[in-house]
Amino acid sequence: MKFENLLAEVGGFGKYQISIIALLVIPRVTLPFHFLLNNFIAAIPSHHCDISSLDADGILGNLSQEERLTVSIPAQEDGSPASCHMFSQPQFNLLTNSTSSTELPVVECQNGWEYDNSTFKSALATEFELVCDRKGLNKATATIFFVGVMLGAAIFGWLSDRYGRKRMLMVSYLIAILFGVASALSQSFIMFAIMRFFTGMGLTGISIISIVLCVEWADIEHRTIAGVIISFDWSLSTMILPGIAYLVNDWRSLVITVTAPLGLAVITWRVSTMAHNQWATGRGPFLPEQIHQTRAFWNMTFQTLANIIIAEDRGDRKYSYLDLVRSSKMRKLALLTGITCLNISGFGLNLYLTQFIFGAIELPSKLVAYLCLDRLGRRYSQVGTLITTGVCIGITVLIPRDLWLPRTVISVLGKGFSEASFTCVFLYTTELYPTVLRQNGLGYSSFVGRVGVSLAPLVSLLDAVWLPLPQVLFCTVAISAGLLALLLSETHNVRLPETIEDIEKTR
């Protein structure tokens, strides 16, 4: 008996599966919080040099604040004070004539900076003075975080297949909590960067393990809805995050706030384990027929999983990423899923829409994704969303930049199709790999996807060579990935493969 036949015999999709999804939503809300956190904590407020060194003898005492800035800091083209330079001496002549301040001798800031704290009470830039020649370190924090996410996908993919999903899920919780709180308590930029790296590792474990648990415990009929429902938490959290960041505008408090749901996740993980043990052993307020049905369910479950292990684990065999390339069909599967995932993060460059709108457009796109997955199947849904995303990017290249309204509309559509593609690829990838290698496969695919995250900002720098070049490359990759997805197998209404032999033969 196969595992999905067993699920069908005991009802397929019931309270247990619903409780799994509900409990996994709690930790998953932290994923977009942390993935998008850099947009807020790494923001650089308006700033100018601290001019206290020019007022050592109180010579600026009778001047207003505006006059102090006029004689101490050169003005930029728009009239605002320069951010990184100051006059070597007060230039009182600027109060009485319109001499250009750009012709006067300037020096770099001598005593730090003064910041506009009207929007952010504190940020990384103000805390660790990541401005001027250290400005690039703000972007480096995001890169370091996603490198941790990338490596975590590979590590937890392997560990989860070797030591079990649920055990590694708790490890992911604890790592993310420990290093998330530690990053909020960091006393230096180096410490913060290191803590964010390990936070990313823990969070990616939550991401890839939770989606596999949801899909594996759903029967064939309900796999689509389970995979789409669990993705709604990302869209809703994306919409919620700007409100949280607005209310909690201190970066340390914000980091702790967005990490807090993981504390509840640890509690619910423990409670669900205790409840499950009581239910299965009859030590709880359950009806006799419920106890009987549950015992029978778990007895059949353990026997079925044992048969899978016996069939595929002779000689105490342990699976690793090498098994993804040992056979011809597994090599093909790994190559194609990696290429498909590589594109997913390429469209995230849009200067016209707020983060809230980005989250809002994801909700209808997920509904469209569900209908396509259910009616057209996985393969054609993946192909269609990728190609349409590429077409939208290509259209923005053709529309003149001064026509902001049509560019915005096409960008919104592109973001929606990109998110639909993202929803499809996690469900599709999970269904393609066999149970004994599923976390390894999803971990590998996520690893390649994070490479896309790292490459996208570098590709965007190519606009210095030719302005539309980044969009042309993104368009090409999206359409190419969509066409290559045609070579993947269809998994709609097909049972999940359990062994490598299931992949090698026709399902």
Short mmCIF file of N, CA, C and O in Angstrom, two decimals, residues 95-161:
data_model
loop_
_atom_site.label_atom_id
_atom_site.label_comp_id
_atom_site.label_asym_id
_atom_site.label_seq_id
_atom_site.Cartn_x
_atom_site.Cartn_y
_atom_site.Cartn_z
N LEU A 95 26.32 84.23 3.81
CA LEU A 95 25.10 84.83 4.36
C LEU A 95 24.73 86.13 3.65
O LEU A 95 23.57 86.56 3.68
N THR A 96 25.72 86.75 3.00
CA THR A 96 25.48 88.07 2.41
C THR A 96 25.55 88.09 0.89
O THR A 96 25.17 89.08 0.27
N ASN A 97 26.07 87.03 0.27
CA ASN A 97 26.10 87.00 -1.20
C ASN A 97 25.80 85.58 -1.67
O ASN A 97 25.71 84.65 -0.88
N SER A 98 25.64 85.42 -2.94
CA SER A 98 25.23 84.14 -3.53
C SER A 98 26.40 83.41 -4.16
O SER A 98 26.24 82.74 -5.17
N THR A 99 27.59 83.57 -3.60
CA THR A 99 28.75 82.87 -4.12
C THR A 99 28.49 81.37 -4.11
O THR A 99 27.96 80.83 -3.14
N SER A 100 28.88 80.70 -5.18
CA SER A 100 28.68 79.26 -5.26
C SER A 100 29.52 78.54 -4.22
O SER A 100 30.74 78.75 -4.15
N SER A 101 28.89 77.72 -3.40
CA SER A 101 29.62 77.02 -2.34
C SER A 101 30.45 75.87 -2.89
O SER A 101 31.31 75.34 -2.19
N THR A 102 30.21 75.49 -4.14
CA THR A 102 30.97 74.37 -4.71
C THR A 102 32.42 74.75 -5.00
O THR A 102 33.26 73.87 -5.18
N GLU A 103 32.71 76.05 -5.02
CA GLU A 103 34.07 76.48 -5.32
C GLU A 103 34.91 76.64 -4.06
O GLU A 103 36.11 76.91 -4.14
N LEU A 104 34.32 76.47 -2.89
CA LEU A 104 35.02 76.66 -1.63
C LEU A 104 35.64 75.35 -1.16
O LEU A 104 35.14 74.26 -1.47
N PRO A 105 36.75 75.43 -0.39
CA PRO A 105 37.42 74.20 0.08
C PRO A 105 36.55 73.43 1.07
O PRO A 105 35.96 74.01 1.98
N VAL A 106 36.45 72.12 0.86
CA VAL A 106 35.64 71.27 1.73
C VAL A 106 36.48 70.10 2.22
O VAL A 106 37.50 69.75 1.63
N VAL A 107 36.02 69.49 3.30
CA VAL A 107 36.65 68.29 3.86
C VAL A 107 35.54 67.28 4.17
O VAL A 107 34.35 67.63 4.20
N GLU A 108 35.94 66.05 4.40
CA GLU A 108 34.97 65.04 4.81
C GLU A 108 34.52 65.32 6.24
O GLU A 108 35.19 66.04 6.99
N CYS A 109 33.39 64.75 6.60
CA CYS A 109 32.84 64.98 7.94
C CYS A 109 33.87 64.59 9.01
O CYS A 109 34.47 63.50 8.95
N GLN A 110 34.05 65.48 9.98
CA GLN A 110 35.09 65.29 11.00
C GLN A 110 34.56 64.64 12.28
O GLN A 110 35.30 63.92 12.96
N ASN A 111 33.33 64.88 12.64
CA ASN A 111 32.80 64.40 13.92
C ASN A 111 31.48 63.62 13.75
O ASN A 111 30.57 63.74 14.56
N GLY A 112 31.40 62.86 12.67
CA GLY A 112 30.19 62.08 12.47
C GLY A 112 29.11 62.87 11.77
O GLY A 112 29.38 63.87 11.08
N TRP A 113 27.86 62.46 11.97
CA TRP A 113 26.74 63.02 11.22
C TRP A 113 25.56 63.33 12.14
O TRP A 113 25.44 62.78 13.24
N GLU A 114 24.69 64.18 11.65
CA GLU A 114 23.41 64.42 12.29
C GLU A 114 22.33 63.89 11.34
O GLU A 114 22.38 64.15 10.14
N TYR A 115 21.35 63.18 11.92
CA TYR A 115 20.36 62.49 11.10
C TYR A 115 18.96 63.06 11.31
O TYR A 115 18.62 63.55 12.40
N ASP A 116 18.15 62.93 10.26
CA ASP A 116 16.74 63.29 10.36
C ASP A 116 15.99 62.07 10.89
O ASP A 116 15.84 61.06 10.20
N ASN A 117 15.54 62.15 12.14
CA ASN A 117 14.88 61.02 12.79
C ASN A 117 13.36 61.13 12.75
O ASN A 117 12.67 60.46 13.53
N SER A 118 12.84 61.92 11.85
CA SER A 118 11.39 62.09 11.79
C SER A 118 10.67 60.84 11.28
O SER A 118 9.53 60.58 11.65
N THR A 119 11.34 60.07 10.43
CA THR A 119 10.73 58.84 9.89
C THR A 119 11.16 57.62 10.66
O THR A 119 10.34 56.78 11.03
N PHE A 120 12.45 57.49 10.92
CA PHE A 120 12.98 56.35 11.65
C PHE A 120 13.64 56.83 12.93
O PHE A 120 14.54 57.69 12.89
N LYS A 121 13.20 56.27 14.04
CA LYS A 121 13.82 56.62 15.31
C LYS A 121 15.28 56.21 15.31
O LYS A 121 16.15 56.93 15.81
N SER A 122 15.54 55.03 14.77
CA SER A 122 16.92 54.57 14.59
C SER A 122 16.95 53.54 13.48
O SER A 122 15.94 52.87 13.20
N ALA A 123 18.08 53.44 12.82
CA ALA A 123 18.27 52.48 11.74
C ALA A 123 19.72 52.03 11.77
O ALA A 123 20.54 52.57 12.54
N LEU A 124 20.04 51.03 10.96
CA LEU A 124 21.43 50.57 10.92
C LEU A 124 22.37 51.70 10.55
O LEU A 124 23.48 51.81 11.11
N ALA A 125 21.96 52.55 9.62
CA ALA A 125 22.82 53.64 9.17
C ALA A 125 23.15 54.60 10.29
O ALA A 125 24.30 55.06 10.42
N THR A 126 22.17 54.91 11.14
CA THR A 126 22.40 55.86 12.23
C THR A 126 23.14 55.20 13.39
O THR A 126 23.90 55.85 14.08
N GLU A 127 22.90 53.91 13.58
CA GLU A 127 23.52 53.19 14.70
C GLU A 127 25.01 52.95 14.46
O GLU A 127 25.84 53.15 15.34
N PHE A 128 25.33 52.49 13.24
CA PHE A 128 26.70 52.10 12.93
C PHE A 128 27.35 53.05 11.91
O PHE A 128 28.41 52.73 11.37
N GLU A 129 26.70 54.20 11.66
CA GLU A 129 27.21 55.22 10.74
C GLU A 129 27.56 54.63 9.38
O GLU A 129 28.67 54.79 8.86
N LEU A 130 26.57 53.96 8.78
CA LEU A 130 26.74 53.34 7.46
C LEU A 130 26.30 54.31 6.38
O LEU A 130 25.35 54.08 5.63
N VAL A 131 27.01 55.42 6.27
CA VAL A 131 26.71 56.44 5.27
C VAL A 131 28.00 56.83 4.56
O VAL A 131 29.11 56.44 4.98
N CYS A 132 27.85 57.60 3.49
CA CYS A 132 29.00 58.08 2.71
C CYS A 132 29.85 56.92 2.21
O CYS A 132 29.34 56.04 1.55
N ASP A 133 31.12 56.85 2.60
CA ASP A 133 31.96 55.79 2.06
C ASP A 133 31.63 54.43 2.64
O ASP A 133 32.11 53.41 2.14
N ARG A 134 30.79 54.36 3.69
CA ARG A 134 30.36 53.08 4.25
C ARG A 134 28.91 52.75 3.86
O ARG A 134 28.31 51.81 4.38
N LYS A 135 28.36 53.52 2.92
CA LYS A 135 26.97 53.36 2.53
C LYS A 135 26.68 51.97 1.96
O LYS A 135 25.61 51.40 2.16
N GLY A 136 27.65 51.42 1.23
CA GLY A 136 27.44 50.12 0.60
C GLY A 136 27.22 48.99 1.58
O GLY A 136 26.66 47.95 1.23
N LEU A 137 27.64 49.17 2.83
CA LEU A 137 27.46 48.12 3.83
C LEU A 137 25.99 47.89 4.15
O LEU A 137 25.63 46.80 4.63
N ASN A 138 25.14 48.90 3.91
CA ASN A 138 23.71 48.69 4.11
C ASN A 138 23.18 47.61 3.17
O ASN A 138 22.44 46.71 3.59
N LYS A 139 23.56 47.69 1.91
CA LYS A 139 23.14 46.66 0.96
C LYS A 139 23.83 45.33 1.25
O LYS A 139 23.28 44.26 0.98
N ALA A 140 25.03 45.41 1.79
CA ALA A 140 25.75 44.17 2.10
C ALA A 140 25.02 43.33 3.13
O ALA A 140 25.10 42.10 3.11
N THR A 141 24.27 43.98 4.04
CA THR A 141 23.54 43.20 5.05
C THR A 141 22.50 42.30 4.39
O THR A 141 22.30 41.16 4.83
N ALA A 142 21.85 42.78 3.34
CA ALA A 142 20.88 41.95 2.63
C ALA A 142 21.57 40.80 1.91
O ALA A 142 21.10 39.66 1.93
N THR A 143 22.71 41.10 1.29
CA THR A 143 23.46 40.05 0.59
C THR A 143 23.91 38.98 1.57
O THR A 143 23.77 37.77 1.30
N ILE A 144 24.44 39.38 2.71
CA ILE A 144 24.90 38.42 3.72
C ILE A 144 23.75 37.57 4.21
O ILE A 144 23.87 36.35 4.39
N PHE A 145 22.60 38.19 4.44
CA PHE A 145 21.42 37.46 4.90
C PHE A 145 21.02 36.39 3.89
O PHE A 145 20.77 35.23 4.25
N PHE A 146 20.99 36.75 2.60
CA PHE A 146 20.53 35.80 1.59
C PHE A 146 21.58 34.74 1.28
O PHE A 146 21.23 33.65 0.81
N VAL A 147 22.84 35.02 1.54
CA VAL A 147 23.84 33.96 1.47
C VAL A 147 23.55 32.91 2.55
O VAL A 147 23.65 31.69 2.30
N GLY A 148 23.17 33.38 3.74
CA GLY A 148 22.76 32.44 4.79
C GLY A 148 21.53 31.64 4.39
O GLY A 148 21.44 30.44 4.64
N VAL A 149 20.57 32.32 3.75
CA VAL A 149 19.37 31.64 3.26
C VAL A 149 19.75 30.58 2.23
O VAL A 149 19.24 29.45 2.24
N MET A 150 20.66 30.94 1.35
CA MET A 150 21.09 30.03 0.28
C MET A 150 21.75 28.78 0.86
O MET A 150 21.39 27.65 0.50
N LEU A 151 22.70 28.95 1.77
CA LEU A 151 23.39 27.80 2.36
C LEU A 151 22.45 27.00 3.26
O LEU A 151 22.54 25.77 3.32
N GLY A 152 21.56 27.71 3.96
CA GLY A 152 20.61 27.01 4.82
C GLY A 152 19.70 26.09 4.04
O GLY A 152 19.32 25.01 4.52
N ALA A 153 19.32 26.48 2.82
CA ALA A 153 18.47 25.63 1.99
C ALA A 153 19.17 24.31 1.69
O ALA A 153 18.54 23.24 1.75
N ALA A 154 20.45 24.38 1.37
CA ALA A 154 21.19 23.15 1.07
C ALA A 154 21.37 22.30 2.32
O ALA A 154 21.20 21.08 2.28
N ILE A 155 21.69 22.94 3.45
CA ILE A 155 21.97 22.19 4.68
C ILE A 155 20.70 21.54 5.23
O ILE A 155 20.68 20.34 5.52
N PHE A 156 19.62 22.31 5.35
CA PHE A 156 18.40 21.75 5.93
C PHE A 156 17.70 20.80 4.96
O PHE A 156 16.97 19.90 5.40
N GLY A 157 17.91 20.96 3.66
CA GLY A 157 17.38 19.98 2.72
C GLY A 157 17.95 18.61 2.98
O GLY A 157 17.23 17.60 2.98
N TRP A 158 19.26 18.55 3.22
CA TRP A 158 19.92 17.27 3.49
C TRP A 158 19.58 16.74 4.87
O TRP A 158 19.24 15.56 5.05
N LEU A 159 19.64 17.61 5.89
CA LEU A 159 19.37 17.17 7.25
C LEU A 159 17.94 16.66 7.43
O LEU A 159 17.70 15.71 8.18
N SER A 160 16.98 17.30 6.75
CA SER A 160 15.58 16.91 6.92
C SER A 160 15.31 15.53 6.35
O SER A 160 14.52 14.76 6.92
N ASP A 161 15.93 15.20 5.22
CA ASP A 161 15.77 13.86 4.68
C ASP A 161 16.50 12.82 5.53
O ASP A 161 16.09 11.66 5.59
#
